[in-house]
Coordinates of C-alpha atoms and ligand atoms in Angstrom, one line a residue:
M3 CA 9.5 5.5 22.7
I4 CA 10.0 2.0 23.8
A5 CA 6.8 1.2 22.1
L6 CA 8.1 2.6 18.9
M7 CA 11.3 0.6 19.2
K8 CA 9.2 -2.5 19.7
R9 CA 7.1 -1.7 16.6
I10 CA 10.2 -1.2 14.5
L11 CA 11.6 -4.5 15.8
G12 CA 8.2 -6.0 15.1
V13 CA 8.3 -5.2 11.4
S14 CA 12.0 -5.9 11.0
G15 CA 11.4 -9.6 10.1
V16 CA 14.7 -11.3 9.3
Y17 CA 16.7 -8.2 10.1
R18 CA 15.8 -8.4 13.8
G19 CA 19.0 -10.0 14.9
R20 CA 21.0 -7.3 13.2
I21 CA 19.1 -4.6 15.0
V22 CA 19.4 -6.3 18.4
A23 CA 23.1 -6.7 17.8
A24 CA 23.2 -3.0 17.1
F25 CA 21.4 -2.4 20.4
V26 CA 24.3 -4.0 22.2
T27 CA 27.1 -2.2 20.3
S28 CA 25.2 1.0 20.8
F29 CA 25.1 0.5 24.5
L30 CA 28.8 -0.2 24.6
K31 CA 29.4 2.9 22.5
S32 CA 27.4 5.0 24.9
M33 CA 29.3 3.6 27.9
F34 CA 32.7 4.4 26.4
S35 CA 31.5 7.9 25.3
K36 CA 30.5 8.8 28.9
A37 CA 33.5 7.1 30.6
P38 CA 36.0 9.9 29.7
L39 CA 33.8 12.4 31.4
M40 CA 33.7 10.4 34.6
L41 CA 37.5 9.7 34.5
S42 CA 38.1 13.4 34.1
Y43 CA 36.0 14.0 37.1
F44 CA 38.1 11.6 39.2
A45 CA 41.2 13.3 37.9
L46 CA 39.9 16.7 38.9
A47 CA 39.0 15.4 42.3
A48 CA 42.4 13.9 42.8
F49 CA 44.1 17.1 41.8
Y50 CA 42.0 19.0 44.2
D51 CA 43.0 16.5 47.0
G52 CA 46.6 16.7 46.0
S53 CA 46.6 12.9 45.7
A54 CA 47.3 13.0 42.0
D55 CA 50.7 11.7 40.9
K56 CA 52.4 10.9 37.6
G57 CA 51.2 7.2 37.6
L58 CA 47.6 8.3 38.1
C59 CA 47.8 10.9 35.3
L60 CA 49.3 8.3 32.9
T61 CA 46.6 5.7 33.8
L62 CA 43.9 8.3 33.3
G63 CA 45.4 9.5 30.0
I64 CA 45.6 6.0 28.6
G65 CA 42.1 5.2 30.0
I66 CA 40.6 8.2 28.2
L67 CA 42.4 7.4 25.0
A68 CA 41.2 3.7 25.1
C69 CA 37.6 4.9 25.7
L70 CA 37.8 7.1 22.7
V71 CA 39.1 4.3 20.5
L72 CA 36.5 1.9 21.7
Q73 CA 33.8 4.4 21.3
I74 CA 34.8 4.9 17.6
I75 CA 34.9 1.2 17.0
F76 CA 31.5 0.5 18.5
Q77 CA 30.0 3.5 16.7
H78 CA 31.3 2.2 13.5
T79 CA 29.9 -1.3 14.2
T80 CA 26.5 0.1 15.1
D81 CA 26.4 2.2 11.9
R82 CA 27.3 -0.8 9.8
L83 CA 24.7 -3.0 11.4
Q84 CA 22.0 -0.5 11.0
S85 CA 22.7 1.6 8.0
A86 CA 21.2 -0.7 5.3
A87 CA 18.7 -2.4 7.5
G88 CA 16.0 0.3 7.1
F89 CA 16.1 0.1 3.4
M90 CA 16.1 -3.7 3.5
I91 CA 13.2 -3.9 6.0
F92 CA 11.0 -1.6 4.0
S93 CA 11.9 -3.0 0.7
D94 CA 10.7 -6.3 2.0
M95 CA 7.6 -4.6 3.5
R96 CA 6.7 -3.0 0.1
M97 CA 6.8 -6.4 -1.5
K98 CA 4.6 -7.8 1.3
L99 CA 2.2 -4.9 0.9
G100 CA 2.1 -5.5 -2.8
E101 CA 1.3 -9.1 -2.2
H102 CA -1.4 -8.1 0.3
L103 CA -3.0 -5.7 -2.1
R104 CA -3.0 -8.4 -4.8
R105 CA -5.2 -10.5 -2.5
M106 CA -7.6 -7.7 -1.7
P107 CA -11.1 -7.9 -3.2
M108 CA -11.5 -5.4 -6.1
G109 CA -14.0 -3.5 -4.0
Y110 CA -11.1 -2.2 -1.9
F111 CA -9.6 -0.3 -4.8
T112 CA -12.8 1.5 -5.8
E113 CA -13.8 2.8 -2.4
G114 CA -11.7 5.9 -2.5
N115 CA -8.8 4.0 -1.1
I116 CA -6.5 4.8 -4.0
G117 CA -5.2 8.0 -2.4
K118 CA -4.4 6.1 0.8
I119 CA -2.6 3.2 -0.9
S120 CA -0.5 5.7 -2.9
S121 CA 0.5 7.8 0.0
V122 CA 1.2 4.8 2.2
L123 CA 3.4 3.2 -0.5
S124 CA 5.1 6.4 -1.3
S125 CA 5.4 9.1 1.4
D126 CA 4.8 7.0 4.5
M127 CA 7.2 4.2 3.5
V128 CA 9.8 6.6 2.3
F129 CA 9.7 8.6 5.5
I130 CA 10.0 5.6 7.6
E131 CA 12.7 3.9 5.7
E132 CA 14.8 7.0 5.6
N133 CA 14.3 7.8 9.3
C134 CA 13.8 4.6 11.2
M135 CA 17.3 3.5 11.5
T136 CA 18.8 6.8 12.5
A137 CA 15.9 7.3 14.9
L138 CA 16.5 3.9 16.3
A139 CA 20.2 4.5 16.7
D140 CA 19.6 7.9 18.3
M141 CA 17.0 6.5 20.7
M142 CA 19.3 3.7 21.7
S143 CA 22.3 5.8 22.1
Y144 CA 20.6 8.6 24.0
G145 CA 18.6 6.3 26.1
F146 CA 21.6 4.3 27.2
S147 CA 23.6 7.4 27.8
Q148 CA 20.9 8.7 30.0
I149 CA 20.7 5.5 32.0
I150 CA 24.5 5.4 32.4
M151 CA 24.4 9.0 33.7
L152 CA 21.7 8.2 36.2
V153 CA 23.4 5.1 37.5
F154 CA 26.7 6.9 37.8
L155 CA 25.0 9.6 39.8
L156 CA 23.3 7.1 42.1
C157 CA 26.6 5.3 42.8
F158 CA 28.3 8.6 43.3
N159 CA 25.8 10.0 45.8
L160 CA 22.4 8.5 46.7
W161 CA 20.7 11.9 47.3
L162 CA 21.9 13.4 44.0
G163 CA 20.9 10.2 42.2
L164 CA 17.4 10.2 43.7
A165 CA 17.0 13.9 42.8
A166 CA 18.1 13.2 39.2
L167 CA 15.7 10.2 39.1
A168 CA 12.8 12.4 40.3
I169 CA 13.5 15.0 37.6
T170 CA 13.7 12.3 35.0
A171 CA 10.3 10.9 36.1
I172 CA 8.8 14.4 35.7
V173 CA 10.3 14.8 32.2
L174 CA 9.0 11.4 31.2
L175 CA 5.5 12.2 32.3
F176 CA 5.6 15.5 30.5
A177 CA 6.9 13.9 27.4
R178 CA 4.0 11.5 27.4
G179 CA 1.6 14.4 27.2
M180 CA 3.6 15.8 24.4
R181 CA 3.5 12.5 22.5
I182 CA -0.3 12.0 22.9
D183 CA -0.9 15.6 21.7
G184 CA 1.6 15.2 18.8
L185 CA 0.0 11.9 17.7
K186 CA -3.4 13.5 17.4
K187 CA -2.1 16.4 15.3
S188 CA 0.1 14.2 13.2
A189 CA -2.8 12.0 12.3
I190 CA -4.6 15.1 11.0
R191 CA -1.6 16.0 9.0
Q192 CA -1.4 12.5 7.5
E193 CA -5.0 12.5 6.5
Q194 CA -4.5 15.8 4.8
N195 CA -1.5 14.2 3.0
E196 CA -3.8 11.4 1.8
S197 CA -6.4 13.7 0.4
L198 CA -3.7 15.7 -1.3
T199 CA -2.5 12.5 -3.0
E200 CA -6.0 11.8 -4.1
A201 CA -6.5 15.3 -5.4
V202 CA -3.2 15.1 -7.4
L203 CA -4.2 11.7 -8.9
D204 CA -7.7 13.0 -9.7
F205 CA -6.3 16.1 -11.3
A206 CA -3.8 14.1 -13.4
E207 CA -6.3 11.5 -14.5
G208 CA -9.0 14.1 -15.5
I209 CA -6.6 16.5 -17.2
G210 CA -8.2 15.8 -20.6
I211 CA -11.7 16.6 -19.4
T212 CA -10.4 19.5 -17.4
K213 CA -8.9 21.1 -20.5
T214 CA -11.7 20.4 -22.9
Y215 CA -14.3 21.9 -20.6
N216 CA -12.0 24.8 -19.8
L217 CA -12.0 23.9 -16.1
L218 CA -8.3 24.3 -15.7
G219 CA -8.6 27.3 -13.4
E220 CA -11.3 25.7 -11.3
R221 CA -9.7 22.3 -10.9
S222 CA -6.3 23.8 -10.3
S223 CA -7.7 26.0 -7.6
L224 CA -9.1 22.9 -5.9
L225 CA -5.6 21.4 -6.1
T226 CA -4.0 24.6 -4.9
E227 CA -6.3 24.7 -2.0
N228 CA -5.3 21.1 -1.1
F229 CA -1.6 22.1 -1.3
R230 CA -2.3 25.1 1.0
E231 CA -4.2 22.9 3.4
S232 CA -1.4 20.4 3.5
C233 CA 1.1 23.2 4.2
R234 CA -1.2 24.6 7.0
S235 CA -1.6 21.3 8.7
S236 CA 2.2 20.7 8.6
I237 CA 2.9 24.1 10.2
A238 CA 0.1 23.5 12.7
F239 CA 1.7 20.3 13.7
E240 CA 5.2 21.8 14.2
R241 CA 3.7 24.8 16.1
S242 CA 1.7 22.5 18.4
Q243 CA 4.9 20.9 19.4
T244 CA 6.9 24.1 20.1
P245 CA 5.4 25.0 23.5
W246 CA 6.1 21.4 24.7
H247 CA 9.7 21.7 23.6
M248 CA 10.1 25.0 25.3
A249 CA 8.6 23.7 28.5
L250 CA 10.9 20.7 28.4
N251 CA 14.0 22.9 28.0
V252 CA 12.9 24.8 31.1
L253 CA 12.5 21.6 33.0
Y254 CA 16.1 20.4 32.1
G255 CA 17.5 23.8 33.2
V256 CA 15.6 23.7 36.5
G257 CA 16.6 20.1 37.0
A258 CA 20.3 20.8 36.6
A259 CA 20.0 23.8 38.9
L260 CA 18.3 21.6 41.4
L261 CA 21.1 19.1 41.3
A262 CA 23.7 21.8 41.9
F263 CA 21.6 23.0 44.8
V264 CA 21.4 19.6 46.3
A265 CA 25.2 19.2 45.9
L266 CA 25.9 22.5 47.6
T267 CA 23.5 21.8 50.5
L268 CA 25.1 18.4 51.0
N269 CA 28.5 20.2 51.0
G270 CA 27.2 22.7 53.6
K271 CA 26.2 19.9 55.9
G272 CA 29.5 18.3 55.5
L273 CA 28.1 15.3 53.7
M274 CA 30.0 16.0 50.4
D275 CA 33.6 17.0 49.8
T276 CA 34.2 20.3 48.1
S277 CA 36.4 18.5 45.6
L278 CA 33.4 16.3 44.6
V279 CA 31.1 19.3 44.4
I280 CA 33.5 21.0 42.0
G281 CA 33.8 17.8 40.0
M282 CA 30.1 17.6 39.8
M283 CA 29.8 21.1 38.5
L284 CA 31.8 19.9 35.5
F285 CA 29.0 17.9 34.2
V286 CA 25.8 18.9 36.0
F287 CA 24.5 20.7 32.9
D288 CA 25.1 17.6 30.9
V289 CA 23.2 15.2 33.1
F290 CA 20.0 15.5 31.1
G291 CA 21.7 16.1 27.8
P292 CA 20.9 12.7 26.3
M293 CA 17.2 13.1 27.2
K294 CA 17.1 16.5 25.8
A295 CA 18.6 15.3 22.5
L296 CA 16.2 12.4 22.5
Y297 CA 13.1 14.5 22.9
G298 CA 14.4 17.0 20.5
Q299 CA 13.5 14.4 17.9
A300 CA 10.0 13.8 19.3
S301 CA 8.2 15.2 16.3
R302 CA 10.1 12.9 14.0
L303 CA 9.3 9.9 16.1
T304 CA 5.6 10.9 16.3
V305 CA 5.4 11.2 12.5
M306 CA 7.0 7.8 12.3
N307 CA 4.4 6.4 14.7
S308 CA 1.5 7.6 12.6
C309 CA 3.2 6.4 9.4
L310 CA 3.4 3.0 11.0
D311 CA -0.2 3.2 12.1
R312 CA -1.3 3.8 8.5
I313 CA 0.8 1.1 7.1
E314 CA -0.7 -1.3 9.6
E315 CA -4.2 -0.1 8.7
V316 CA -3.6 -1.2 5.1
F317 CA -2.2 -4.5 6.3
A318 CA -5.2 -5.0 8.6
E319 CA -7.7 -4.8 5.7
K320 CA -9.1 -8.2 5.1
E321 CA -7.8 -10.1 2.1
L322 CA -10.1 -12.1 -0.2
P323 CA -9.7 -15.5 1.4
D324 CA -7.5 -17.7 -0.7
E325 CA -7.5 -20.9 1.3
G326 CA -8.9 -23.2 -1.4
K327 CA -6.8 -26.3 -2.0
Q328 CA -9.1 -28.2 -4.4
S329 CA -8.4 -28.4 -8.1
I330 CA -11.1 -27.9 -10.8
P331 CA -11.7 -31.4 -12.1
A332 CA -10.3 -32.1 -15.6
S333 CA -13.7 -33.4 -16.6
A334 CA -17.0 -33.6 -14.9
D335 CA -20.7 -34.1 -15.5
A336 CA -21.4 -30.9 -13.8
P337 CA -21.8 -27.7 -15.9
E338 CA -18.8 -25.6 -16.7
V339 CA -20.3 -22.7 -14.7
E340 CA -23.2 -22.7 -12.4
F341 CA -24.8 -19.9 -10.3
R342 CA -26.9 -21.3 -7.5
N343 CA -29.2 -18.7 -5.9
V344 CA -26.5 -16.1 -5.9
S345 CA -27.1 -12.8 -4.1
F346 CA -24.6 -10.0 -3.8
G347 CA -24.2 -6.3 -2.9
Y348 CA -21.2 -4.0 -3.1
T349 CA -22.5 -2.1 -0.1
S350 CA -25.3 -3.0 2.3
K351 CA -27.7 -2.6 -0.7
E352 CA -28.2 -5.9 -2.5
V353 CA -27.8 -5.6 -6.3
L354 CA -28.2 -9.3 -7.3
H355 CA -31.0 -11.4 -5.8
G356 CA -31.2 -15.1 -6.2
I357 CA -29.5 -15.6 -9.6
S358 CA -29.4 -19.2 -10.8
F359 CA -28.2 -20.5 -14.2
K360 CA -26.1 -23.2 -15.7
L361 CA -23.6 -22.8 -18.5
E362 CA -22.5 -26.0 -20.2
Q363 CA -19.0 -26.5 -21.6
G364 CA -18.5 -25.0 -25.1
K365 CA -21.8 -23.1 -25.0
M366 CA -22.5 -19.4 -25.1
L367 CA -24.7 -17.6 -22.6
A368 CA -25.6 -14.0 -23.3
L369 CA -26.7 -11.5 -20.6
V370 CA -28.8 -8.6 -21.6
G371 CA -30.7 -6.0 -19.7
P372 CA -30.8 -2.3 -18.9
S373 CA -27.7 -0.5 -17.7
G374 CA -27.2 -0.9 -14.0
S375 CA -29.2 -4.1 -13.8
G376 CA -26.3 -6.2 -12.6
K377 CA -24.8 -7.8 -15.7
S378 CA -21.2 -6.8 -15.0
T379 CA -21.6 -7.8 -11.4
V380 CA -22.4 -11.4 -12.6
A381 CA -19.2 -11.4 -14.6
N382 CA -17.1 -10.0 -11.8
L383 CA -18.4 -12.6 -9.4
L384 CA -17.5 -15.4 -11.7
A385 CA -14.0 -14.0 -11.9
R386 CA -14.1 -13.8 -8.1
F387 CA -13.3 -10.1 -7.9
W388 CA -15.7 -10.2 -5.0
D389 CA -17.2 -13.1 -3.0
V390 CA -20.9 -13.8 -3.2
R391 CA -23.1 -12.8 -0.2
G392 CA -25.4 -15.7 -0.5
G393 CA -25.6 -18.9 -2.7
Q394 CA -22.8 -20.4 -4.6
I395 CA -20.9 -20.2 -7.8
L396 CA -19.5 -23.5 -9.1
V397 CA -17.0 -24.3 -11.9
R398 CA -17.4 -27.9 -12.9
G399 CA -19.2 -28.6 -9.7
R400 CA -16.5 -27.0 -7.5
D401 CA -17.3 -23.9 -5.4
L402 CA -15.0 -21.0 -6.5
R403 CA -13.9 -20.5 -2.9
E404 CA -12.5 -24.0 -2.7
V405 CA -10.2 -23.3 -5.6
P406 CA -6.9 -21.4 -5.3
L407 CA -7.3 -18.0 -7.0
R408 CA -4.3 -18.6 -9.2
E409 CA -5.9 -21.7 -10.7
L410 CA -9.3 -19.9 -11.2
M411 CA -7.5 -17.0 -13.0
N412 CA -5.9 -19.5 -15.3
R413 CA -9.3 -20.7 -16.3
I414 CA -10.8 -17.4 -17.1
S415 CA -10.1 -14.7 -19.7
M416 CA -11.9 -11.4 -19.6
V417 CA -12.3 -8.8 -22.2
F418 CA -13.8 -5.5 -20.9
Q419 CA -15.1 -2.4 -22.6
R420 CA -12.4 -0.4 -21.0
V421 CA -9.0 -1.7 -22.0
Y422 CA -5.9 -1.1 -19.9
L423 CA -2.5 -1.4 -21.5
F424 CA 0.6 -1.1 -19.4
Q425 CA 3.2 1.4 -20.2
D426 CA 5.4 -1.1 -21.9
T427 CA 6.0 -2.6 -25.3
I428 CA 3.2 -4.1 -27.3
Y429 CA 5.0 -7.4 -27.1
N430 CA 5.1 -7.3 -23.3
N431 CA 1.5 -6.3 -23.1
I432 CA 0.5 -9.4 -25.0
I433 CA 2.9 -11.9 -23.4
I434 CA 1.3 -11.1 -20.0
G435 CA -1.4 -13.6 -21.2
R436 CA 1.1 -16.4 -20.9
P437 CA 4.6 -15.4 -19.7
D438 CA 6.3 -18.6 -20.9
A439 CA 5.0 -18.2 -24.5
T440 CA 7.6 -18.0 -27.3
R441 CA 7.9 -15.1 -29.7
E442 CA 6.2 -17.0 -32.4
E443 CA 3.2 -17.7 -30.2
V444 CA 2.9 -14.0 -29.4
I445 CA 3.1 -13.1 -33.0
D446 CA 0.6 -15.8 -33.9
A447 CA -1.8 -14.5 -31.2
A448 CA -1.4 -11.0 -32.6
K449 CA -2.3 -12.3 -36.1
K450 CA -5.4 -14.1 -34.8
A451 CA -6.5 -11.0 -33.0
R452 CA -6.1 -9.0 -36.2
C453 CA -3.4 -6.8 -34.7
Y454 CA -0.4 -7.9 -36.7
D455 CA -0.8 -5.4 -39.6
F456 CA -1.2 -2.3 -37.5
I457 CA 1.5 -3.4 -35.1
M458 CA 4.0 -3.8 -38.0
A459 CA 3.1 -0.4 -39.3
L460 CA 4.3 1.2 -36.0
P461 CA 7.8 2.6 -35.9
D462 CA 9.2 -0.2 -33.6
G463 CA 6.7 -2.9 -34.4
F464 CA 6.1 -5.2 -31.4
D465 CA 8.7 -3.2 -29.4
T466 CA 6.7 0.0 -29.6
V467 CA 5.9 1.3 -26.2
V468 CA 2.2 1.9 -25.6
G469 CA 0.2 3.1 -22.6
E470 CA 0.6 6.4 -20.9
G471 CA 3.0 8.6 -22.8
G472 CA 3.6 5.8 -25.4
A473 CA 2.3 5.5 -29.0
S474 CA -1.3 6.4 -29.2
L475 CA -3.6 3.7 -30.4
S476 CA -7.3 3.8 -31.2
G477 CA -9.7 2.3 -28.8
G478 CA -10.3 -0.6 -31.2
E479 CA -6.6 -1.3 -31.6
K480 CA -6.1 -1.4 -27.9
Q481 CA -9.1 -3.7 -27.6
R482 CA -7.5 -6.1 -30.2
I483 CA -4.2 -6.1 -28.3
S484 CA -6.1 -7.1 -25.2
I485 CA -7.8 -9.8 -27.1
A486 CA -4.4 -11.1 -28.4
R487 CA -3.4 -11.3 -24.7
C488 CA -6.5 -13.5 -24.1
I489 CA -5.9 -15.6 -27.2
L490 CA -2.4 -16.3 -25.9
K491 CA -3.7 -17.2 -22.5
D492 CA -6.1 -19.7 -24.0
A493 CA -8.3 -20.0 -21.0
P494 CA -11.3 -22.3 -21.3
I495 CA -13.9 -19.8 -20.0
V496 CA -14.1 -16.4 -21.7
I497 CA -16.1 -13.5 -20.4
L498 CA -16.8 -10.6 -22.7
D499 CA -18.2 -7.5 -21.0
E500 CA -19.4 -5.1 -23.7
A501 CA -16.2 -5.6 -25.5
T502 CA -17.4 -3.9 -28.7
A503 CA -19.2 -1.0 -27.1
N504 CA -17.7 2.4 -28.0
V505 CA -15.9 1.1 -31.0
D506 CA -16.3 2.6 -34.4
A507 CA -17.8 0.6 -37.2
D508 CA -14.5 0.0 -39.1
N509 CA -12.9 -1.4 -36.0
E510 CA -15.9 -3.4 -35.1
S511 CA -15.6 -6.0 -37.8
Y512 CA -12.0 -6.6 -37.0
I513 CA -12.8 -6.9 -33.3
Q514 CA -15.6 -9.3 -34.2
E515 CA -13.1 -11.5 -36.1
A516 CA -10.7 -11.3 -33.2
I517 CA -13.4 -12.3 -30.8
S518 CA -14.5 -15.2 -33.0
E519 CA -10.9 -16.5 -32.9
L520 CA -10.7 -16.1 -29.1
C521 CA -14.1 -17.8 -28.5
R522 CA -13.5 -20.9 -30.7
G523 CA -14.3 -23.9 -28.6
K524 CA -14.6 -22.0 -25.4
T525 CA -17.3 -21.6 -22.8
L526 CA -18.7 -18.1 -23.2
L527 CA -20.4 -15.6 -20.9
V528 CA -21.1 -12.6 -23.0
I529 CA -22.6 -9.3 -22.1
A530 CA -23.4 -7.6 -25.3
H531 CA -25.7 -5.0 -26.7
R532 CA -25.2 -5.9 -30.3
L533 CA -28.0 -8.0 -31.6
N534 CA -25.7 -9.9 -34.0
T535 CA -23.7 -11.3 -31.1
I536 CA -26.7 -12.0 -28.9
R537 CA -28.9 -13.9 -31.3
H538 CA -26.2 -16.6 -31.7
A539 CA -26.2 -17.4 -28.0
D540 CA -27.3 -20.8 -26.9
R541 CA -29.2 -19.1 -24.2
I542 CA -30.0 -15.6 -23.3
L543 CA -30.7 -14.3 -19.8
V544 CA -32.5 -11.1 -19.4
I545 CA -31.5 -9.4 -16.2
A546 CA -33.6 -6.6 -14.7
D547 CA -33.0 -5.1 -11.3
G548 CA -30.7 -7.9 -10.3
R549 CA -33.1 -10.7 -11.1
I550 CA -33.4 -13.0 -14.1
S551 CA -36.6 -11.9 -15.7
Q552 CA -36.5 -14.0 -18.9
S553 CA -34.5 -16.9 -20.1
G554 CA -34.4 -18.8 -23.4
T555 CA -33.1 -18.7 -27.0
H556 CA -33.5 -15.7 -29.3
E557 CA -36.5 -17.4 -31.0
E558 CA -38.1 -18.4 -27.8
L559 CA -37.8 -14.9 -26.3
M560 CA -39.0 -13.2 -29.5
A561 CA -42.1 -15.3 -29.2
Q562 CA -42.9 -13.9 -25.7
E563 CA -44.0 -10.5 -24.7
G564 CA -41.4 -8.8 -22.5
I565 CA -38.2 -6.8 -22.1
Y566 CA -36.3 -8.9 -24.7
R567 CA -38.7 -8.2 -27.6
D568 CA -38.8 -4.5 -26.7
F569 CA -35.1 -4.5 -26.5
V570 CA -34.7 -6.2 -29.9
S571 CA -37.0 -3.8 -31.6
V572 CA -35.0 -0.8 -30.3
R573 CA -31.7 -2.5 -31.2
S574 CA -32.7 -3.5 -34.7
G575 CA -33.5 0.2 -35.3
A576 CA -30.1 1.2 -34.1
T577 CA -28.3 -1.5 -36.1
G578 CA -30.2 -0.6 -39.2
W579 CA -29.1 3.0 -38.7
N580 CA -25.6 1.8 -38.2
R581 CA -25.7 -0.2 -41.4
R582 CA -27.0 2.6 -43.4
R583 CA -24.2 4.8 -42.2
A584 CA -21.6 2.1 -42.8
Ligands
ADP13 P1 -24.6 -3.4 -15.6 O1 -23.3 -4.1 -15.9 O2 -25.8 -4.3 -15.8 O3 -24.8 -2.1 -16.2 P2 -23.5 -3.4 -12.9 O4 -23.4 -4.8 -12.6 O5 -22.3 -2.7 -13.3 O6 -24.7 -3.2 -14.0 O7 -24.1 -2.7 -11.7 C1 -25.2 -3.2 -10.9 C2 -25.5 -2.2 -9.7 O8 -24.4 -2.2 -8.9 C3 -25.6 -0.8 -10.1 O9 -26.6 -0.3 -9.3 C4 -24.3 -0.1 -9.8 O10 -24.5 1.2 -9.5 C5 -23.8 -1.0 -8.7 N1 -22.4 -1.1 -8.7 C6 -21.6 -1.5 -9.7 N2 -20.3 -1.5 -9.4 C7 -20.2 -1.0 -8.1 C8 -19.1 -0.8 -7.2 N3 -17.9 -1.1 -7.5 N4 -19.4 -0.3 -5.9 C9 -20.7 -0.1 -5.6 N5 -21.8 -0.3 -6.4 C10 -21.5 -0.7 -7.7
MG14 MG1 -21.8 -3.3 -17.1

């Protein structure tokens, strides 16, 4: 429990002082809440002795009243100090986590971690922010009350105090067992929660396919099974805690009875006045009250602990190092992009082996090769979505890892086959390219990307909301918006990864025009399967099985036997067929 307090303090950042202040006020509140009980005890003892007089009664009355008032004041101060702190702490923490995720290599997001990230950011964070401050307040207040009770007993009678201490020690030991068991079960529950989140995301994302293939029943039953499993693990967790709680309650009862027994024995031996024994009976069943209340919350605290574990796990994942301080030179003799003997693997299996090439400023390099040969990987490494395993990638002679990520990202625009538009207006989706652009510049970029006409035909023009649940655009239209974004960004290096794949013929010519606008005067790395695009490249690299197998211009490569010539003969057939159809 102290460990949990420390952990919460550890994550509380700038709000730490506030929480520590709340510790103090909470302690004072506990003192003043227990004081009336003790004062009443003295009053009772005095009445029994016959030593009570009017003055004493008055003093006691005023004392009890004062304690009540002080208790209310300190309670209120504690609440004020703590109430908003939980939300503030975890709002800061969400931002930090967001920043952390932004710095993670792309690989982190594709390794089945999406469910974990979602459930950490949503359910774990929400649970903690809603519970941590009340839990902390309760822990402090009950903990202090218990200590005050024990100290009072010790001062009052050493034997009684020692007996109470012994019982407390047994309860603490027992509670430790309960906590360890609870943590284990709670971790299982949390994992189940994670896979539930993943299942829900998967179901929602694949709903189109699920419907068209008539899999609704099957897929929903998978989801339902996950819901059931989640319910089962929650119940199992609560059930596993019940026997512990019951046993603890028995312990408190036995403890209180033991104290009464010690008091009576002492009285029998003439070591304790009957008046004191009667006074003691007044609160003997309350001696372990605070501890009982505290451990009554054990399951909540255990869940908090494992939520914190998982939040820490995500924080512990290594970020893509961003320690580079060097700028990319404004001009250099070195090539704009250079790969030097680059090797890489997503997993232990290497997918690129010793790739080397140079790309001069303003030139176009095309990558071709069979699917799965490693073309997209080359592009992703240039954008530093991952770091190379061996070798070096240089921009104007500067290793990518020496350059701040932000600067590198300003240098590179990427157009992918799969376009992602945010659920926002078209205008906002384009201005992401350069947030300080003017409206005229955004419109100009849209015109260059051949989007203007179709945007103006939409009900709200540039203010039409697209993305999930928004206006539906064709694949080609979305692609042109993403190109407008890049045109606005105006980065000197442009990477096109199969930007025109999966686009119908009508759209293709527009996209080609948009791409030509984007590429004017830029250094280009193009992964394309259209012969028209490839043949204009200054140099073509043929990648096979993660190695460069051929390199040269279209004419040079056509003059050689090899993958390229085979590839071209197949493509020309396909293009011819396309042309006939168009
Ligand atoms: P291409 O673009 O030429 O089709 P890729 O560069 O996408 O090929 O893939 C090269 C190899 O790396 C393939 O074997 C592919 O399965 C693997 N691969 C691609 N992306 C990942 C990833 N995120 N995690 C693990 N393996 C991947
Ligand atoms: Mg690819």
